[in-house]
Backbone as JSON, one array per atom type, in Angstrom:
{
  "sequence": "XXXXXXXXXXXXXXXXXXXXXXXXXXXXXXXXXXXXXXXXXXXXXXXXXXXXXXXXXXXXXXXXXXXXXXXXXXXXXXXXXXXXXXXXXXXXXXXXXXXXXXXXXXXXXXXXXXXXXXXXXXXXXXXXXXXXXXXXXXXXXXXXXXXXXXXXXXXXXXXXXXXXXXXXXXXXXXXXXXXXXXXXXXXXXXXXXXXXXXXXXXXXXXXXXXXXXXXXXXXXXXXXXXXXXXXXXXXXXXXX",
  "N": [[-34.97, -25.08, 6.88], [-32.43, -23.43, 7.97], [-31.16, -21.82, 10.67], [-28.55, -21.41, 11.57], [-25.47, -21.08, 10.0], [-22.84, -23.73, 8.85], [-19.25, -24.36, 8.07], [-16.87, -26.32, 7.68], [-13.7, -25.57, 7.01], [-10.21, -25.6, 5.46], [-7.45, -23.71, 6.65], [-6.58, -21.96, 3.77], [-3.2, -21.55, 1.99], [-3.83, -19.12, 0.0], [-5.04, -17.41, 2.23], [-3.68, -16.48, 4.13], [-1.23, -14.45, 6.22], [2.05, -13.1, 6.5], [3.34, -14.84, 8.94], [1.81, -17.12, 8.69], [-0.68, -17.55, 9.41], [-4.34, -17.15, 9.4], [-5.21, -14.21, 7.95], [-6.01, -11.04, 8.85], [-7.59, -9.53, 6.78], [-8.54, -11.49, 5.92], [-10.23, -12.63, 7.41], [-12.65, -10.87, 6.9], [-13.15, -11.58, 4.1], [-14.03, -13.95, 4.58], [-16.53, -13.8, 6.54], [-17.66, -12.25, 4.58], [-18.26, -14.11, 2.48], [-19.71, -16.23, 3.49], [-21.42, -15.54, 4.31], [-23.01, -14.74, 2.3], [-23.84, -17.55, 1.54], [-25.49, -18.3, 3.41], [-27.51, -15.7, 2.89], [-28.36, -17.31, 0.66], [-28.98, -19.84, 0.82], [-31.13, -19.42, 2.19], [-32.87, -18.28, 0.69], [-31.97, -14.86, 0.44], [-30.81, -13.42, -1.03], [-29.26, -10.89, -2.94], [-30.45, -11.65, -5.73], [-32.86, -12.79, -5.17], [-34.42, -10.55, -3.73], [-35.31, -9.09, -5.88], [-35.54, -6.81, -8.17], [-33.51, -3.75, -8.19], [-32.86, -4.33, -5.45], [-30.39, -4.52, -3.0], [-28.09, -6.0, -0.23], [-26.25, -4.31, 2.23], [-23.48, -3.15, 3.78], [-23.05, -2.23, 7.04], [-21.84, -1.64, 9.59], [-18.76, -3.41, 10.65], [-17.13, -5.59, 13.19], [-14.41, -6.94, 14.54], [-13.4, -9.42, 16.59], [-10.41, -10.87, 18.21], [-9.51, -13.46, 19.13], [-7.49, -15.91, 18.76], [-5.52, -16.91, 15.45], [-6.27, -18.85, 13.55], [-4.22, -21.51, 11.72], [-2.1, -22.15, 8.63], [-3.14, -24.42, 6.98], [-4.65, -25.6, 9.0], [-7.53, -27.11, 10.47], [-10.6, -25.69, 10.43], [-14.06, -24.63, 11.77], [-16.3, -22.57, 10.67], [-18.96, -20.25, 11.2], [-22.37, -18.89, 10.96], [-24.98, -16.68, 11.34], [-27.92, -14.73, 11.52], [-29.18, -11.83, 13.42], [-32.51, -10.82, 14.91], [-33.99, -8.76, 13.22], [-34.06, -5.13, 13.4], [-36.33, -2.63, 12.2], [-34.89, -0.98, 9.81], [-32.78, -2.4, 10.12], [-30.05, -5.46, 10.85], [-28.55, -7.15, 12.59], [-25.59, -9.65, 12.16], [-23.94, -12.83, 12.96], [-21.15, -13.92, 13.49], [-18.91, -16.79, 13.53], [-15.33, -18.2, 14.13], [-14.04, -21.63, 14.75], [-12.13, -23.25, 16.42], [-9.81, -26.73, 17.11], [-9.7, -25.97, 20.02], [-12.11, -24.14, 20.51], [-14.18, -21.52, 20.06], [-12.19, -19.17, 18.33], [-12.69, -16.67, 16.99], [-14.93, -13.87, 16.76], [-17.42, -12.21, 15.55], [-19.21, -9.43, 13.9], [-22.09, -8.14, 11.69], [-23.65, -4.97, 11.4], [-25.95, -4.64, 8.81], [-28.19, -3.84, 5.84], [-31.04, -3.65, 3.76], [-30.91, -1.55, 0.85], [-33.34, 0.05, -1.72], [-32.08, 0.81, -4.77], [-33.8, 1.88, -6.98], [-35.15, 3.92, -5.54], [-33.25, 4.75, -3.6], [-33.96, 4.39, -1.02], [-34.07, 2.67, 2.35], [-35.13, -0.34, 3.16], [-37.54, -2.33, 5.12], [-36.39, -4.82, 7.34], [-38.12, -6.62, 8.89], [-39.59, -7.32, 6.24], [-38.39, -8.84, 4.71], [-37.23, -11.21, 5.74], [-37.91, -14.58, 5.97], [-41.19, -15.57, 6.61], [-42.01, -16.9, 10.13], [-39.16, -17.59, 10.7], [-37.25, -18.38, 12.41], [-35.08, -16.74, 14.89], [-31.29, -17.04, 16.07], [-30.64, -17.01, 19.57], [-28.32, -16.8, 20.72], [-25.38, -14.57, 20.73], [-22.32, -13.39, 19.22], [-21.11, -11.3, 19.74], [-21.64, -9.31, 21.83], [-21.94, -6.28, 22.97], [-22.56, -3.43, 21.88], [-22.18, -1.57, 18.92], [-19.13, 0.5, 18.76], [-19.03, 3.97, 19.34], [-18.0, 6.41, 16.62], [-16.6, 8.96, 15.83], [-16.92, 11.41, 13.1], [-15.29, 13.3, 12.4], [-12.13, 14.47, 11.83], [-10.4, 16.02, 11.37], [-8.07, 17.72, 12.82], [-6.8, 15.21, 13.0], [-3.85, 13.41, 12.74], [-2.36, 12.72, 10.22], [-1.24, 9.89, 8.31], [-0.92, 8.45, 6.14], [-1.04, 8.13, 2.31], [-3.18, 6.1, 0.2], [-3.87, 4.94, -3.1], [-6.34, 4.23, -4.89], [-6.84, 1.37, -6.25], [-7.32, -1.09, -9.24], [-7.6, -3.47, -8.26], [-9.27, -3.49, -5.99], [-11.45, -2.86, -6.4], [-15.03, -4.03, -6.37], [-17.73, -6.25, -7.93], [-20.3, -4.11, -7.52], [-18.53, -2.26, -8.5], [-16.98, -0.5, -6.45], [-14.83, 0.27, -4.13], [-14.25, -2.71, -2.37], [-15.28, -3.68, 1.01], [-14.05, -5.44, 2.45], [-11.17, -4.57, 1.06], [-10.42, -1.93, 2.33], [-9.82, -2.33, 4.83], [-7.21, -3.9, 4.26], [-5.44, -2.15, 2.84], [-5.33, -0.43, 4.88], [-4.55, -1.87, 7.02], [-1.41, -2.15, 5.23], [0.05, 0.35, 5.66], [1.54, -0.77, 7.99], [4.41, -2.46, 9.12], [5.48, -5.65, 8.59], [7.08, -6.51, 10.83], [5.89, -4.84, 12.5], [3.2, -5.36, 13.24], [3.36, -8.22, 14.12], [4.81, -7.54, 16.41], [2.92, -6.79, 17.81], [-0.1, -7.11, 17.77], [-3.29, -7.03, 15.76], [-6.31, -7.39, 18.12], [-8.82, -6.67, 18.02], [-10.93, -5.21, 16.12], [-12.69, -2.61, 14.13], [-14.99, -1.3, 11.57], [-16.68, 1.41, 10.13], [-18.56, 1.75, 7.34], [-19.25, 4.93, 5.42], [-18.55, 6.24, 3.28], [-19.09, 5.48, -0.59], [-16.31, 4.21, -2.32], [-13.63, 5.26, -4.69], [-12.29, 3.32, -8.11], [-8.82, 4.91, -8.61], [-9.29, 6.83, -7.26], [-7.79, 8.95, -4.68], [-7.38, 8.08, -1.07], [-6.72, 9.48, 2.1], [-5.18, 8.57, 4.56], [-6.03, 9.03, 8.39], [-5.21, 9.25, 11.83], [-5.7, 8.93, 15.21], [-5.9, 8.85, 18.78], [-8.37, 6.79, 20.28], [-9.86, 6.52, 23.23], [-8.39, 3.71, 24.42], [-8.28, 2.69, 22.04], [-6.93, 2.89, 18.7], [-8.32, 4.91, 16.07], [-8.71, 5.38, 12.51], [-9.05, 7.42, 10.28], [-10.46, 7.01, 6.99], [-10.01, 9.16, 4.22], [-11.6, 10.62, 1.56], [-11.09, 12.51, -1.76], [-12.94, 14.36, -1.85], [-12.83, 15.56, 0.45], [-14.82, 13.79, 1.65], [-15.88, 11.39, 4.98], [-14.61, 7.77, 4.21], [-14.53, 5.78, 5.33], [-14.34, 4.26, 8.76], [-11.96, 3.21, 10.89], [-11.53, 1.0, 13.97], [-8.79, 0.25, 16.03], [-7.72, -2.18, 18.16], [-4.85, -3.16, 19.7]],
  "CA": [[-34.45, -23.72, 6.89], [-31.62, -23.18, 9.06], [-31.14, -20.19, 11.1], [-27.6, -21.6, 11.46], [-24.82, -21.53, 8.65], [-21.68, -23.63, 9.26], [-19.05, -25.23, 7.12], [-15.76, -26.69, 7.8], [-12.77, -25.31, 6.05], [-9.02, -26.22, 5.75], [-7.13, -22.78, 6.07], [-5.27, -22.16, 2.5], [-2.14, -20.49, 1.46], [-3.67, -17.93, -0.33], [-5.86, -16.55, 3.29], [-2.33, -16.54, 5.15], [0.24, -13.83, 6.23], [3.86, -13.62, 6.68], [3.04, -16.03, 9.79], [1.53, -18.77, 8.18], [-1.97, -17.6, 10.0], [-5.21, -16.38, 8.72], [-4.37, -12.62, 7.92], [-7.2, -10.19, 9.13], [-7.94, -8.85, 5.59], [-9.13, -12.82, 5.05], [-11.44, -12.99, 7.9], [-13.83, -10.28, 6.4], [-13.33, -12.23, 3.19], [-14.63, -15.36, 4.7], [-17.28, -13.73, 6.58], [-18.89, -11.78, 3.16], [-18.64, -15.36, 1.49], [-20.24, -17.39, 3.82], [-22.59, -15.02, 4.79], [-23.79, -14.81, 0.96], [-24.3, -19.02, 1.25], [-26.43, -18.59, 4.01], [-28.38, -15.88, 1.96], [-28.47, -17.87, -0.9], [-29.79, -20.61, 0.99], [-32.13, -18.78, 2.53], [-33.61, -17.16, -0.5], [-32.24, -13.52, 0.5], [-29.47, -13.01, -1.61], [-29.76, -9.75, -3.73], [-30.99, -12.13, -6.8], [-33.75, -13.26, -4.5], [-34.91, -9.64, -3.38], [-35.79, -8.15, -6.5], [-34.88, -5.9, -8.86], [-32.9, -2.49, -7.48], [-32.1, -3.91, -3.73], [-29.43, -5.03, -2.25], [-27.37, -5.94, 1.18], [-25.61, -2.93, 2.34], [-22.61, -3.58, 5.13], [-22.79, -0.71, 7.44], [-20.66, -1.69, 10.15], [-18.37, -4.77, 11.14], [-16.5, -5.56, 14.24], [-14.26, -8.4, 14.83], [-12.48, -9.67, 17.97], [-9.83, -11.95, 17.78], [-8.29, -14.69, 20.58], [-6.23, -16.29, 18.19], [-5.79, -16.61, 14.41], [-6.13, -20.36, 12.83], [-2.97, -21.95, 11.26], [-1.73, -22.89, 7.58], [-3.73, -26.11, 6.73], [-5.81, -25.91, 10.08], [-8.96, -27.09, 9.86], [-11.73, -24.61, 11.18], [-15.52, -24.36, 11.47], [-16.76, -20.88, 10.2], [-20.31, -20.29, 11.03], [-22.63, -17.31, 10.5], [-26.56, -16.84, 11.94], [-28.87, -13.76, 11.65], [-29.98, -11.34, 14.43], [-34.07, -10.3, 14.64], [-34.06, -7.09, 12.54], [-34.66, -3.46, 14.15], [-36.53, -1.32, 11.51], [-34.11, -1.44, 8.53], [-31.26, -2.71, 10.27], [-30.24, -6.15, 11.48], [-26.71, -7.82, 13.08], [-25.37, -10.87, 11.72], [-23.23, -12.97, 13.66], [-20.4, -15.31, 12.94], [-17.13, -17.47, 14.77], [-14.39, -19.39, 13.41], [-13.81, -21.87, 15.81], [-10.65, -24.61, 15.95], [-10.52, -27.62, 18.27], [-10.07, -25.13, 21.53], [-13.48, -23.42, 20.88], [-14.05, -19.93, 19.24], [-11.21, -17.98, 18.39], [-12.72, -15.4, 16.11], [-15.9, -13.33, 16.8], [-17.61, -10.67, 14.83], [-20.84, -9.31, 13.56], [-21.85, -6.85, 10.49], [-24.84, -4.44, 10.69], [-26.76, -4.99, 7.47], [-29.23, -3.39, 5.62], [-31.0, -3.33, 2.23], [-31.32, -0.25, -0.22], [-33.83, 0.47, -2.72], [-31.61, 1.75, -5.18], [-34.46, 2.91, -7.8], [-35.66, 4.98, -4.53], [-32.36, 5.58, -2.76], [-34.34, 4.31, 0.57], [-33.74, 1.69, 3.09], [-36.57, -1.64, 3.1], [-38.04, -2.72, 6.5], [-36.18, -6.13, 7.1], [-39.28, -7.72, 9.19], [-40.55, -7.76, 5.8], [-37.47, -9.88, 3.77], [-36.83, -12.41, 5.98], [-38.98, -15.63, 5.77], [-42.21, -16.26, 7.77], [-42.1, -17.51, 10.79], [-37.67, -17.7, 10.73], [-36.44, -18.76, 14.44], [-33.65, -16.05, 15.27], [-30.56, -17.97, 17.32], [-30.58, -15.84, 20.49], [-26.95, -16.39, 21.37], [-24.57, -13.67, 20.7], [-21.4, -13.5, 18.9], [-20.83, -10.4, 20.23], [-23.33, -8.75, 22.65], [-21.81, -5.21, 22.98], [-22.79, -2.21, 20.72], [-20.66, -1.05, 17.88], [-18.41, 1.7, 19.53], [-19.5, 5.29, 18.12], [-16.93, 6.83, 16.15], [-16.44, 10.73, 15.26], [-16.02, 11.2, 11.58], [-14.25, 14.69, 12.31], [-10.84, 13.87, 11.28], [-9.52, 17.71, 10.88], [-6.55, 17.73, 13.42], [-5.87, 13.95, 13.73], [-2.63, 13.3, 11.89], [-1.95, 12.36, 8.42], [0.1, 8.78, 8.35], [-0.07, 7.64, 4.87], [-2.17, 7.96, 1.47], [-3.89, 4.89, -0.26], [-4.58, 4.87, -4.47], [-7.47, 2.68, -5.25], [-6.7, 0.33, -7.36], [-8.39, -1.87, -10.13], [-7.87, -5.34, -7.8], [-10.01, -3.0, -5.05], [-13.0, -3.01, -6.87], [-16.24, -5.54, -6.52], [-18.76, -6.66, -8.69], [-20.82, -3.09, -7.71], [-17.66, -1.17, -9.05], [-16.62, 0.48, -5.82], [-14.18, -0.36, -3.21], [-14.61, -3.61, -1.7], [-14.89, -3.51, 1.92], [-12.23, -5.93, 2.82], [-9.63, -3.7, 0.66], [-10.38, -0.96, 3.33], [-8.87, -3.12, 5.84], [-5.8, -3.98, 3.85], [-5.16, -0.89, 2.67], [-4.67, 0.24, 6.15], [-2.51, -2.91, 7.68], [-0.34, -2.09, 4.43], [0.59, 1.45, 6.27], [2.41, -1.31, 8.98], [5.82, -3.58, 8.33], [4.88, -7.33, 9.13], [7.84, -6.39, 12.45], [4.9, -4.11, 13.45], [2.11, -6.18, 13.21], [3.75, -9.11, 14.39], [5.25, -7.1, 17.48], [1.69, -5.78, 18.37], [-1.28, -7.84, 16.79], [-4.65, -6.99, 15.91], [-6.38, -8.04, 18.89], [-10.06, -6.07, 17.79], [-10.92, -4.64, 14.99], [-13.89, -2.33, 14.04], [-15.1, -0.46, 10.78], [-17.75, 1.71, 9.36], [-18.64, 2.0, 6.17], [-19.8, 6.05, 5.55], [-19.21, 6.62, 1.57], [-18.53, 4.79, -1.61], [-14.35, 4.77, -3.34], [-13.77, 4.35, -6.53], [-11.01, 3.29, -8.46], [-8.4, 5.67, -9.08], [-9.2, 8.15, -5.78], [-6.46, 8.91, -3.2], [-7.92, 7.91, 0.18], [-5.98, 10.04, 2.99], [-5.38, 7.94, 6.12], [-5.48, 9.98, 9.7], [-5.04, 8.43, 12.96], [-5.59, 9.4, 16.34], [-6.0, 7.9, 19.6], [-9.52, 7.57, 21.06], [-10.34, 5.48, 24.62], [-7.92, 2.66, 24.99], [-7.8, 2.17, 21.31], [-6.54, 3.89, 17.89], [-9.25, 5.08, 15.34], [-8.08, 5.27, 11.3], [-10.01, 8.01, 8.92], [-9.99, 6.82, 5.39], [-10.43, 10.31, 3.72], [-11.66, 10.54, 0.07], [-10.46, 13.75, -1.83], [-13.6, 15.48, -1.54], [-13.24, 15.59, 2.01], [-15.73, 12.56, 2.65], [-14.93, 10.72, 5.13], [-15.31, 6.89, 3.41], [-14.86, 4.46, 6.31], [-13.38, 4.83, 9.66], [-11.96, 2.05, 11.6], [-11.24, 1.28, 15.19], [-8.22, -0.85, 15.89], [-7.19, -2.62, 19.69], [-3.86, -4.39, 19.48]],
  "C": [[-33.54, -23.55, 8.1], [-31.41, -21.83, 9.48], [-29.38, -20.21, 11.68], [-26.5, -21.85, 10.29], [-23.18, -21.8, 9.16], [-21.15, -24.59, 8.17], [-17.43, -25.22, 7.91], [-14.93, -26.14, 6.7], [-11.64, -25.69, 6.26], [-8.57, -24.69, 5.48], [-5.68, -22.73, 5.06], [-4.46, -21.55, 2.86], [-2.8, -19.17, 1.43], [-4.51, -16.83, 0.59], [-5.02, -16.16, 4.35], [-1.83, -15.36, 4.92], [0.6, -14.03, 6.41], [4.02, -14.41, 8.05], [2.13, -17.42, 9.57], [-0.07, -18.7, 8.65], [-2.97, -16.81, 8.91], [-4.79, -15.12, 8.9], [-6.41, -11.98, 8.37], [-8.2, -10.01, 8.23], [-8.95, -10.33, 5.28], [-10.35, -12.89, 5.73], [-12.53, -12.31, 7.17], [-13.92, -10.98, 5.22], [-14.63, -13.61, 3.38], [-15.99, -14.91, 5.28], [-18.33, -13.02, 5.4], [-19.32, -13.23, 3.06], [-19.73, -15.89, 2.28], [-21.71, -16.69, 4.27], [-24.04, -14.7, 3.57], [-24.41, -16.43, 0.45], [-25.5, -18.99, 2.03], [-27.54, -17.86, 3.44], [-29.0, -16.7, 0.98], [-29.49, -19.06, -0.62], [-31.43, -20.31, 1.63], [-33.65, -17.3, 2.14], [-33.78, -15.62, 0.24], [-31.29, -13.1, 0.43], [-30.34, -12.06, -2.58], [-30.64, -10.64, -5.13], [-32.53, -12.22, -6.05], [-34.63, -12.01, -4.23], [-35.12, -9.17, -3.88], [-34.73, -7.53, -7.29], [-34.53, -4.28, -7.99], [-32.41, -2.43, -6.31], [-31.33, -4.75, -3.61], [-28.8, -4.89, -0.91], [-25.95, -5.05, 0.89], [-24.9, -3.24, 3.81], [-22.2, -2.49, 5.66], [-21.38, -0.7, 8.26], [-20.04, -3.31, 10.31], [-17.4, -4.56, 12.4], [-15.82, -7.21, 14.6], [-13.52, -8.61, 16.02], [-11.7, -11.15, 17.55], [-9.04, -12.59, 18.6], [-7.09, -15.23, 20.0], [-6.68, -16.37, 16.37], [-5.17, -18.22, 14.01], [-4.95, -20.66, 11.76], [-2.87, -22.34, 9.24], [-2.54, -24.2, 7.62], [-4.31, -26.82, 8.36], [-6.9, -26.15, 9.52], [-9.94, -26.27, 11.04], [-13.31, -24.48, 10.53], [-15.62, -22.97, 11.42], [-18.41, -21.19, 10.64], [-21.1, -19.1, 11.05], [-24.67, -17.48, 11.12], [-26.86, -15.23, 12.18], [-29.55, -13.24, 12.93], [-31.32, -10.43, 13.95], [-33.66, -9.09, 13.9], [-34.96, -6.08, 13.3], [-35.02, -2.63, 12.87], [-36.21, -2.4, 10.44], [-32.72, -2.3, 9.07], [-30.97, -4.06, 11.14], [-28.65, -6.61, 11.78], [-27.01, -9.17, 12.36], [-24.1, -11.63, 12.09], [-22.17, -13.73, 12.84], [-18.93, -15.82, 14.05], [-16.81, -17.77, 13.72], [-14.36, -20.32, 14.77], [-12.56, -23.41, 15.57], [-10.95, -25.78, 17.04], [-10.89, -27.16, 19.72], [-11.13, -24.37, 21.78], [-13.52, -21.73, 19.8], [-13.3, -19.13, 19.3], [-11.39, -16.78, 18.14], [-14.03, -14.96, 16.31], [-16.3, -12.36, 16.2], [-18.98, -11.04, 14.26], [-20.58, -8.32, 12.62], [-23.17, -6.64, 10.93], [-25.12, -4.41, 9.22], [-28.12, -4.33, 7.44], [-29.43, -3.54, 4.33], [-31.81, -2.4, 1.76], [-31.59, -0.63, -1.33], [-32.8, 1.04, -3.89], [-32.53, 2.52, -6.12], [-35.26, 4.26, -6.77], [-34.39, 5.25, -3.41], [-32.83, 5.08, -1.44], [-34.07, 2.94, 0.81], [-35.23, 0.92, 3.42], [-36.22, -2.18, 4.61], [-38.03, -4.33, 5.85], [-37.07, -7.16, 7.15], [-39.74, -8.03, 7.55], [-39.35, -8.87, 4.35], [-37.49, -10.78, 4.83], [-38.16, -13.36, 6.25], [-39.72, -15.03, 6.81], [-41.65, -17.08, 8.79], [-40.45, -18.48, 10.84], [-37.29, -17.93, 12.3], [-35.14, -18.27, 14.41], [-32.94, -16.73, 16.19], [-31.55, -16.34, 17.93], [-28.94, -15.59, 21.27], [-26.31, -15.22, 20.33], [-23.18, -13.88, 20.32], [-20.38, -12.45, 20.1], [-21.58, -9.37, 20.75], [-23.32, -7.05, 22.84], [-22.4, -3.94, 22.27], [-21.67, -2.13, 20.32], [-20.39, -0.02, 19.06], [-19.29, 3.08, 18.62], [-18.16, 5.91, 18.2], [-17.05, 7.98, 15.41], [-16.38, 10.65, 13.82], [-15.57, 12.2, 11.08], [-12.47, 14.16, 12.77], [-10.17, 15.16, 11.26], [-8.44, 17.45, 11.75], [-6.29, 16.45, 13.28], [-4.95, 14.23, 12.43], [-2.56, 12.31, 10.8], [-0.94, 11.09, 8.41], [0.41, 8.22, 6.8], [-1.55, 7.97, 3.55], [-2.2, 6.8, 0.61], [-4.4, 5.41, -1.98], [-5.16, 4.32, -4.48], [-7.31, 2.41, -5.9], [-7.78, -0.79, -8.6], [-8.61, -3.71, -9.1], [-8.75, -5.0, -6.23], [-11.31, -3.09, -5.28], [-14.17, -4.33, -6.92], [-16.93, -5.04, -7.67], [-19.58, -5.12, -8.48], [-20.05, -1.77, -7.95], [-17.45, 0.1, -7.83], [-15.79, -0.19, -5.13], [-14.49, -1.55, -2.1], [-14.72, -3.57, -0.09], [-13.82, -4.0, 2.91], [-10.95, -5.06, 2.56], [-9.68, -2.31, 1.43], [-9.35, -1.37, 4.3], [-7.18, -3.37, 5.77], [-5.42, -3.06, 3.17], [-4.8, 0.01, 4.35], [-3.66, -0.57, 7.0], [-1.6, -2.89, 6.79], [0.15, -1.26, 5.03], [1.7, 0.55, 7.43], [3.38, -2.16, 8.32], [4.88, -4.53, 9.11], [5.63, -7.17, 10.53], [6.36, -5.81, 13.18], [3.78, -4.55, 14.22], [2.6, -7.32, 13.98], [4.48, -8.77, 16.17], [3.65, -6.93, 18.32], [0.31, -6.25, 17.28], [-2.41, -6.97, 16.8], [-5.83, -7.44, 16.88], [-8.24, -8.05, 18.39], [-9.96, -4.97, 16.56], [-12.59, -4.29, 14.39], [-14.04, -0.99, 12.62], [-16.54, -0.16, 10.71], [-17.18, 2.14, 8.27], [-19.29, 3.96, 5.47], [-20.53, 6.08, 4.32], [-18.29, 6.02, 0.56], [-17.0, 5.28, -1.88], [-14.42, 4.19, -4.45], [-12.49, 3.91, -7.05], [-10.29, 4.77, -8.77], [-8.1, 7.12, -7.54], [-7.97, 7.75, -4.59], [-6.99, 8.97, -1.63], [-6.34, 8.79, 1.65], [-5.97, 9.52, 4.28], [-4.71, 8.61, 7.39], [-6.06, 9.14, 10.39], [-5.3, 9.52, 14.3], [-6.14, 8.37, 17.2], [-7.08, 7.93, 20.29], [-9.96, 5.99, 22.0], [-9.76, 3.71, 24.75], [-7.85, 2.29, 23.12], [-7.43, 3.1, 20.09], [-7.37, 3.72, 16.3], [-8.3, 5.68, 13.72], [-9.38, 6.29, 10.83], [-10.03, 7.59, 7.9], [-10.36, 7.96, 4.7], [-10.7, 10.62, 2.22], [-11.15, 12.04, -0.64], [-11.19, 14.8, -1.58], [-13.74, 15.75, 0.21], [-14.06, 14.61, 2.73], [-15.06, 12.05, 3.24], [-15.34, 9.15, 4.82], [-15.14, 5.87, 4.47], [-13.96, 5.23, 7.76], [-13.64, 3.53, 10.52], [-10.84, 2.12, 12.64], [-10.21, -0.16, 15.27], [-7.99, -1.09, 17.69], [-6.04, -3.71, 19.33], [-3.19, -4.4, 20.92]]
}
């Protein structure tokens, strides 16, 4: 049973932007995936847990030194922090031959859905599991307002049908790229992603017009994603 999950990859084409590098939108890609092998191996993938529950991605946070090349090869790896309650971190790197470029963690949790409530992790993960103790990222999430009324209005988002997962709502990656679409590649490319931090609040569906407001809060610039009823459905913290 490993309490470590790593795999070598070659980075493709289709995980690249208009620089030939992993694009942002890919990292969260790569960390869902790999983070669903290490369930899987670790019998605590939603199949594994029963009927009605599933892993629920509250928040993520990534930091980024540099961003791995066209047909680089890179270790990805991913490892589980002790669970608090209902709620546990889950770490992961990329790392190239110079050492770890890419850092980030997701709070995780899993919901009952025939009861709507949140399951006490101590009691999913194996017996007697050996948590690493190193740290991807040792900080706390940031806390982030989810009063949006004055910040300013930059752009609105349709949800689309290639937005949707397997539980028929907005994927959480297409949060991400749905908001670096609001930038030209000059922009991005002038002024990188350096950190990058979301919560998850409330489900999108296809078809809804997400309202994206901005404002500037403590050294970095916070994104609303606004659903029509006024929810607000994610809100993410950028540092470039």
């Amino acid at each position: 049973m490993n309490n470590v999950f790593s795999k070598e990859i070659t980075i493709p084409l289709s995980l690249c932007d208009n620089t030939a590098k992993l694009s942002v939108t890919s990292m969260f890609t790569i960390f869902m995936d790999i983070a669903t092998e290490h369930a899987n191996e670790l019998k605590l993938s939603s199949e594994h847990l029963g009927d009605n529950k599933f892993w629920l991605a509250v928040k993520t946070k990534v930091r980024i030194k540099d961003r791995p090349r066209l047909s680089q090869k890179a270790v990805v790896s991913t490892w589980p922090q002790e669970a608090v309650r209902v709620r546990a971190n889950r770490h992961y790197s990329i790392s190239d031959d110079s050492g770890v470029v890419i850092s980030a963690k997701t709070e995780w949790t899993v919901v009952d859905v025939s009861t709507n409530k949140l399951v006490r992790l101590n009691d999913v993960y194996p017996k007697g599991f050996e948590f690493l103790q190193d740290l991807a990222i040792e900080e706390p999430f940031a806390r982030m307002s989810a009063d949006f009324e004055d910040a300013k209005t930059i752009a609105e988002y349709t949800i689309r049908s290639t937005d949707i997962d397997l539980v028929q709502h907005m994927n959480n990656s297409a949060y991400i790229r749905a908001l670096l679409s609001v930038f030209s590649c000059e922009e991005l490319e002038k002024s990188p992603v350096k950190e990058i931090e979301i919560v998850y609040r409330a489900q999108s569906y296809e078809g809804e017009v997400l309202t994206i407001k901005e404002r500037v809060a403590d050294g970095a610039v916070e994104y609303g994603m606004i659903k029509p009823d006024s929810q607000v459905a994610a809100i993410i913290r950028v540092v470039r």
